[in-house]
Amino acid sequence: MPEADPDQARCIFATELPSHKTTANSPHGQTSRHGRCAHHALHPAPDHAVDYPALRRLLDFNIEGGVEYLVINGTTAESPTTTAEEKAEILRVVKEHVAGRVPLVYGIGGNDTAGLEILLRTTDLTGITAILSASPAYNKPSQQGIIQHYLRLADLSPLPIILYNVPGRTSSNLTAETTLRLAQHPNIIGIKEASGNLEQCMVIAARKPEAFMLISGDDMLTTPMISFGAEGVISVLGNAYPKRMSDMTRLALQGDYAAATKLLFELLPLNPLMYEEANPVGIKAVLEALGLCSPAARLPLLEATEGLKQRIQKLL
């Protein structure tokens, strides 16, 4: 496994790419993706195979739009419904196509610590800069359990780890105290904070080590979080609007909050529609409307309803 310099992971804007899949009635083989480079490879169902040309097109679209790194195998990429073989092929294709143009972060998270240790040992992480690891979902560990989980991964991982706190999906929250405790580990370099709790984020910003990155995991909270110390965003809307989101992020980092907020408000009406029928269903519908990918999703998720698509179209 390669050694990585944690400083190489210090980028300000990323999109987590959704999965790219085709459907039987999708003659152009389009695909879709989610913020932070997550990709779907060939699915056993013929109407949900990964469309690699569309995947490559979306990679280029994001890089040309100004993102500073990409996340592979993130939750928006529908990682819960891809096989180990698919994940490996997606990772191979992405690394080959990106060819070092931007750093890559790879998602390895779950609620089985021992299983994740195996993945860290066996996944080909050549060319990857850091690991994004979501907090354990469903079994709802205690804060001490979460700490021990991440410490085990950080001790083993050949790459720096970015924590991911998203209570809306995991049903457990990394408290500020837990995050600050984990921030002391030399191989834990940041957190994607998607709790929506700005006070909690402020406590982290106020007390974290200087080199530890606080990263917004909520598009709409990016500008306010940057105002008190966040360093960027891992974005969902950035898949469809990479330039607008990257411009917004950089303006906020430069202290031009008025200009950043103006760009943010342009996306405000669209944002709730991204999650109305679950993520990445909404962003896939946007990408379809923009002619970039198919809206297909794997069960138990469904393609966006016509009603949702129509409301999204009116805002584009």
PDB file of N, CA and C in Angstrom, residues 15-18 34-39 59 70-74 77 90 94 98 104-106:
ATOM      1  N   THR A  15     -16.535  17.078  -5.398  1.00  0.00           N
ATOM      2  CA  THR A  15     -17.868  16.527  -5.597  1.00  0.00           C
ATOM      3  C   THR A  15     -17.807  15.030  -5.400  1.00  0.00           C
ATOM      4  N   GLU A  16     -18.859  14.497  -4.831  1.00  0.00           N
ATOM      5  CA  GLU A  16     -18.980  13.059  -4.627  1.00  0.00           C
ATOM      6  C   GLU A  16     -19.852  12.529  -5.743  1.00  0.00           C
ATOM      7  N   LEU A  17     -19.240  11.872  -6.683  1.00  0.00           N
ATOM      8  CA  LEU A  17     -19.943  11.498  -7.908  1.00  0.00           C
ATOM      9  C   LEU A  17     -20.931  10.378  -7.668  1.00  0.00           C
ATOM     10  N   PRO A  18     -22.157  10.482  -8.267  1.00  0.00           N
ATOM     11  CA  PRO A  18     -23.116   9.401  -8.149  1.00  0.00           C
ATOM     12  C   PRO A  18     -22.767   8.272  -9.093  1.00  0.00           C
ATOM     13  N   HIS A  34     -22.746  11.059  -8.043  1.00  0.00           N
ATOM     14  CA  HIS A  34     -22.997  11.752  -6.790  1.00  0.00           C
ATOM     15  C   HIS A  34     -21.731  12.458  -6.381  1.00  0.00           C
ATOM     16  N   GLY A  35     -21.828  13.418  -5.475  1.00  0.00           N
ATOM     17  CA  GLY A  35     -20.688  14.160  -5.026  1.00  0.00           C
ATOM     18  C   GLY A  35     -19.646  13.244  -4.466  1.00  0.00           C
ATOM     19  N   ARG A  36     -18.434  13.424  -4.717  1.00  0.00           N
ATOM     20  CA  ARG A  36     -17.277  12.621  -4.387  1.00  0.00           C
ATOM     21  C   ARG A  36     -17.301  11.362  -5.199  1.00  0.00           C
ATOM     22  N   CYS A  37     -16.292  11.244  -6.002  1.00  0.00           N
ATOM     23  CA  CYS A  37     -16.258  10.243  -7.078  1.00  0.00           C
ATOM     24  C   CYS A  37     -16.726   8.856  -6.703  1.00  0.00           C
ATOM     25  N   ALA A  38     -17.988   8.600  -6.726  1.00  0.00           N
ATOM     26  CA  ALA A  38     -18.436   7.235  -6.512  1.00  0.00           C
ATOM     27  C   ALA A  38     -18.921   6.686  -7.818  1.00  0.00           C
ATOM     28  N   HIS A  39     -18.595   5.457  -8.113  1.00  0.00           N
ATOM     29  CA  HIS A  39     -18.921   4.928  -9.439  1.00  0.00           C
ATOM     30  C   HIS A  39     -19.557   3.559  -9.329  1.00  0.00           C
ATOM     31  N   LEU A  59     -16.604  12.660 -14.989  1.00  0.00           N
ATOM     32  CA  LEU A  59     -15.312  12.982 -14.380  1.00  0.00           C
ATOM     33  C   LEU A  59     -14.723  14.227 -15.024  1.00  0.00           C
ATOM     34  N   LEU A  70     -11.812  14.484  -6.048  1.00  0.00           N
ATOM     35  CA  LEU A  70     -13.017  13.698  -6.284  1.00  0.00           C
ATOM     36  C   LEU A  70     -13.087  12.557  -5.280  1.00  0.00           C
ATOM     37  N   VAL A  71     -14.309  12.206  -4.891  1.00  0.00           N
ATOM     38  CA  VAL A  71     -14.511  11.105  -3.954  1.00  0.00           C
ATOM     39  C   VAL A  71     -15.102   9.912  -4.696  1.00  0.00           C
ATOM     40  N   ILE A  72     -14.438   8.788  -4.606  1.00  0.00           N
ATOM     41  CA  ILE A  72     -14.897   7.550  -5.231  1.00  0.00           C
ATOM     42  C   ILE A  72     -15.600   6.700  -4.176  1.00  0.00           C
ATOM     43  N   ASN A  73     -16.658   6.011  -4.580  1.00  0.00           N
ATOM     44  CA  ASN A  73     -17.336   5.058  -3.695  1.00  0.00           C
ATOM     45  C   ASN A  73     -17.954   5.730  -2.484  1.00  0.00           C
ATOM     46  N   GLY A  74     -18.481   6.938  -2.683  1.00  0.00           N
ATOM     47  CA  GLY A  74     -19.209   7.609  -1.615  1.00  0.00           C
ATOM     48  C   GLY A  74     -20.647   7.113  -1.555  1.00  0.00           C
ATOM     49  N   ALA A  77     -22.843   7.563  -4.436  1.00  0.00           N
ATOM     50  CA  ALA A  77     -22.520   6.645  -5.523  1.00  0.00           C
ATOM     51  C   ALA A  77     -23.245   5.328  -5.358  1.00  0.00           C
ATOM     52  N   ILE A  90     -14.698   0.016 -10.920  1.00  0.00           N
ATOM     53  CA  ILE A  90     -14.963   1.455 -10.936  1.00  0.00           C
ATOM     54  C   ILE A  90     -13.715   2.226 -10.525  1.00  0.00           C
ATOM     55  N   VAL A  94     -11.686   4.872 -12.896  1.00  0.00           N
ATOM     56  CA  VAL A  94     -11.539   6.268 -12.471  1.00  0.00           C
ATOM     57  C   VAL A  94     -10.069   6.664 -12.405  1.00  0.00           C
ATOM     58  N   VAL A  98      -8.788   9.668 -14.754  1.00  0.00           N
ATOM     59  CA  VAL A  98      -8.385  10.925 -14.110  1.00  0.00           C
ATOM     60  C   VAL A  98      -6.888  11.166 -14.319  1.00  0.00           C
ATOM     61  N   LEU A 104      -7.664  11.895  -5.582  1.00  0.00           N
ATOM     62  CA  LEU A 104      -8.834  11.040  -5.400  1.00  0.00           C
ATOM     63  C   LEU A 104      -8.932  10.608  -3.945  1.00  0.00           C
ATOM     64  N   VAL A 105     -10.135  10.688  -3.418  1.00  0.00           N
ATOM     65  CA  VAL A 105     -10.440  10.176  -2.079  1.00  0.00           C
ATOM     66  C   VAL A 105     -11.360   8.981  -2.263  1.00  0.00           C
ATOM     67  N   TYR A 106     -11.118   7.918  -1.510  1.00  0.00           N
ATOM     68  CA  TYR A 106     -11.896   6.691  -1.681  1.00  0.00           C
ATOM     69  C   TYR A 106     -12.706   6.397  -0.423  1.00  0.00           C
TER      70      TYR A 106
END
